Short mmCIF file of C-alpha atoms in Angstrom, two decimals:
data_model
loop_
_atom_site.label_atom_id
_atom_site.label_comp_id
_atom_site.label_asym_id
_atom_site.label_seq_id
_atom_site.Cartn_x
_atom_site.Cartn_y
_atom_site.Cartn_z
CA MET J 1 -216.08 -26.34 43.06
CA LEU J 2 -219.67 -27.38 43.71
CA PHE J 3 -221.04 -27.28 47.23
CA ARG J 4 -222.96 -30.18 48.71
CA SER J 5 -226.60 -29.94 47.69
CA THR J 6 -229.93 -31.35 48.80
CA ALA J 7 -232.99 -32.13 46.66
CA PHE J 8 -236.17 -30.15 47.28
CA ASN J 9 -239.80 -30.35 46.10
CA VAL J 10 -241.91 -27.41 47.30
CA ARG J 11 -245.43 -27.08 45.89
CA ALA J 12 -248.90 -25.80 46.64
CA GLY J 13 -251.31 -28.07 48.42
CA VAL J 14 -254.94 -28.79 47.66
CA GLY J 15 -256.83 -25.57 46.91
CA GLU J 16 -253.69 -23.39 47.00
CA ARG J 17 -251.53 -21.49 44.53
CA ILE J 18 -248.31 -19.51 44.81
CA GLY J 19 -249.09 -16.03 46.12
CA GLU J 20 -245.60 -14.74 46.77
CA VAL J 21 -242.03 -15.68 45.87
CA PHE J 22 -238.97 -14.50 47.79
CA VAL J 23 -235.67 -14.81 45.92
CA ASN J 24 -232.24 -14.32 47.49
CA SER J 25 -229.68 -13.43 44.85
CA GLY J 26 -226.46 -11.66 43.97
CA THR J 27 -224.07 -13.02 41.35
CA TYR J 28 -226.07 -16.27 41.56
CA VAL J 29 -229.51 -17.23 42.85
CA ASP J 30 -228.78 -18.18 46.45
CA GLY J 31 -232.22 -19.42 47.48
CA MET J 32 -236.02 -19.14 47.25
CA CYS J 33 -239.03 -19.15 49.57
CA LEU J 34 -242.71 -19.49 48.67
CA ASN J 35 -245.87 -18.28 50.36
CA PHE J 36 -249.13 -19.92 49.30
CA ARG J 37 -252.62 -18.46 49.09
CA SER J 38 -255.85 -20.47 49.14
CA VAL J 39 -258.36 -20.16 46.32
CA ASN J 40 -260.52 -17.98 48.61
CA GLY J 41 -257.63 -15.54 49.21
CA ASN J 42 -256.41 -16.60 52.66
CA TRP J 43 -252.64 -16.72 53.14
CA GLY J 44 -251.04 -19.97 54.21
CA PRO J 45 -247.84 -20.36 56.19
CA ASN J 46 -244.50 -19.48 54.61
CA LEU J 47 -242.66 -22.65 53.72
CA PRO J 48 -239.03 -23.21 54.61
CA CYS J 49 -236.60 -21.64 52.19
CA VAL J 50 -234.48 -23.73 49.83
CA GLY J 51 -230.85 -22.82 49.32
CA ALA J 52 -229.26 -19.98 51.25
CA THR J 53 -230.73 -16.76 52.63
CA THR J 54 -227.67 -14.72 51.68
CA GLY J 55 -227.60 -12.07 48.97
CA THR J 56 -230.31 -9.51 48.43
CA GLN J 57 -233.86 -10.70 49.13
CA SER J 58 -236.50 -9.61 46.63
CA ASP J 59 -240.23 -10.17 46.96
CA PHE J 60 -242.53 -10.95 44.00
CA LEU J 61 -246.15 -10.63 45.10
CA ILE J 62 -248.45 -12.38 42.62
CA PRO J 63 -251.55 -10.16 42.29
CA TRP J 64 -254.84 -11.78 43.24
CA GLY J 65 -256.34 -13.55 40.21
CA GLN J 66 -252.98 -13.98 38.48
CA ARG J 67 -250.90 -17.15 38.38
CA ILE J 68 -247.36 -18.11 37.44
CA THR J 69 -247.24 -19.49 33.90
CA ARG J 70 -243.58 -19.11 32.88
CA VAL J 71 -240.18 -19.43 34.53
CA ASP J 72 -236.90 -18.78 32.70
CA VAL J 73 -233.74 -20.21 34.26
CA TRP J 74 -230.18 -19.23 33.32
CA ALA J 75 -227.22 -21.30 34.54
CA ALA J 76 -223.45 -20.88 34.48
CA ASN J 77 -220.57 -22.62 36.26
CA GLY J 78 -222.84 -25.30 37.74
CA TYR J 79 -225.25 -22.89 39.46
CA ILE J 80 -228.43 -20.99 38.69
CA ASN J 81 -227.34 -17.41 38.08
CA GLN J 82 -230.67 -15.89 37.01
CA VAL J 83 -234.34 -16.73 37.23
CA ALA J 84 -237.32 -14.87 35.77
CA ILE J 85 -240.88 -15.46 36.97
CA GLU J 86 -243.86 -14.40 34.84
CA THR J 87 -247.62 -14.40 35.39
CA ASN J 88 -250.44 -15.04 32.94
CA THR J 89 -250.82 -11.25 32.43
CA GLY J 90 -247.13 -10.73 31.54
CA LEU J 91 -246.03 -9.34 34.93
CA ARG J 92 -242.38 -10.42 35.09
CA ASN J 93 -239.50 -10.10 37.57
CA VAL J 94 -235.88 -11.17 36.98
CA TYR J 95 -233.44 -12.06 39.78
CA GLY J 96 -229.68 -12.71 39.79
CA ALA J 97 -226.99 -11.57 37.36
CA ASN J 98 -225.93 -12.26 33.77
CA GLN J 99 -222.88 -14.53 33.35
CA ALA J 100 -220.72 -15.25 30.34
CA GLY J 101 -221.49 -18.64 28.80
CA GLN J 102 -224.83 -19.07 30.54
CA THR J 103 -227.43 -21.49 29.21
CA THR J 104 -231.17 -20.82 29.27
CA THR J 105 -234.13 -23.12 29.94
CA THR J 106 -237.72 -21.92 29.71
CA PHE J 107 -240.56 -23.62 31.56
CA GLN J 108 -243.91 -22.58 30.04
CA ALA J 109 -247.08 -23.96 31.62
CA PRO J 110 -249.19 -25.53 28.85
CA GLY J 111 -252.62 -24.01 28.18
CA GLY J 112 -255.00 -24.47 31.10
CA ARG J 113 -252.15 -25.20 33.55
CA GLU J 114 -250.28 -23.11 36.11
CA ILE J 115 -246.95 -23.42 37.90
CA VAL J 116 -247.64 -24.39 41.53
CA GLY J 117 -244.19 -25.29 42.83
CA PHE J 118 -240.51 -25.87 42.28
CA VAL J 119 -238.18 -28.87 42.39
CA GLY J 120 -234.40 -28.93 42.26
CA THR J 121 -231.23 -29.12 44.29
CA ALA J 122 -229.67 -26.49 46.49
CA GLY J 123 -226.82 -26.00 48.92
CA ALA J 124 -225.19 -22.62 49.41
CA LEU J 125 -226.66 -21.75 45.98
CA LEU J 126 -229.35 -23.21 43.72
CA ASN J 127 -227.77 -25.94 41.58
CA SER J 128 -230.85 -26.97 39.60
CA LEU J 129 -234.42 -25.81 39.26
CA GLY J 130 -237.57 -27.19 37.68
CA VAL J 131 -241.28 -26.49 37.97
CA VAL J 132 -244.41 -28.33 39.05
CA THR J 133 -247.58 -27.60 37.04
CA ARG J 134 -251.20 -28.42 37.66
CA ASP J 135 -254.49 -27.96 35.81
CA ARG J 136 -255.50 -24.50 36.99
CA LYS J 137 -259.11 -25.54 37.56
CA SER J 138 -258.14 -28.61 39.57
CA THR J 139 -258.74 -28.57 43.31
CA ARG J 140 -256.86 -31.83 43.75
CA LEU J 141 -253.12 -32.36 43.63
CA ASN J 142 -252.37 -35.95 42.76
CA SER J 143 -250.44 -37.88 40.17
CA SER J 144 -253.19 -37.59 37.56
CA HIS J 145 -253.10 -33.77 37.72
CA LEU J 146 -249.42 -33.12 38.45
CA VAL J 147 -246.60 -32.61 35.94
CA ILE J 148 -242.97 -32.02 36.95
CA SER J 149 -240.51 -30.45 34.51
CA TYR J 150 -236.97 -30.68 35.79
CA ALA J 151 -233.72 -29.22 34.53
CA VAL J 152 -230.36 -30.08 36.02
CA PHE J 153 -227.42 -27.72 35.66
CA CYS J 154 -224.09 -29.08 36.89
#
């Protein structure tokens, strides 16, 4: 049975990139939180979490000068059960648990772009997850620079 879910769209603002990702997970990915860092290194405020804050919370600190370029998403039974986040240097963390019959979607930022946010739906667990990319040299975030890749797992 699927829980009621709400759409979310969490992304870096002008002159920011993802500096830290918090993932709550167990058998499934329960929720995520992002912390943004400005291009000059200053930390921004933590944004509200999406999904639930249950499960084990893990922190993925993106080293200064690195950026997220790939996200792998595994889904089973209508929920996200695993997510892997990878930087441009190959630093990679995986959260959640393997499930029988899971499907995999890979979001790879095209050359010259970086992943700057996430879109999807969440309730007690993450139901769907996609990424928002931007030209990595862009200081503006508008429709001419923004690309959303969205995968729905139900």
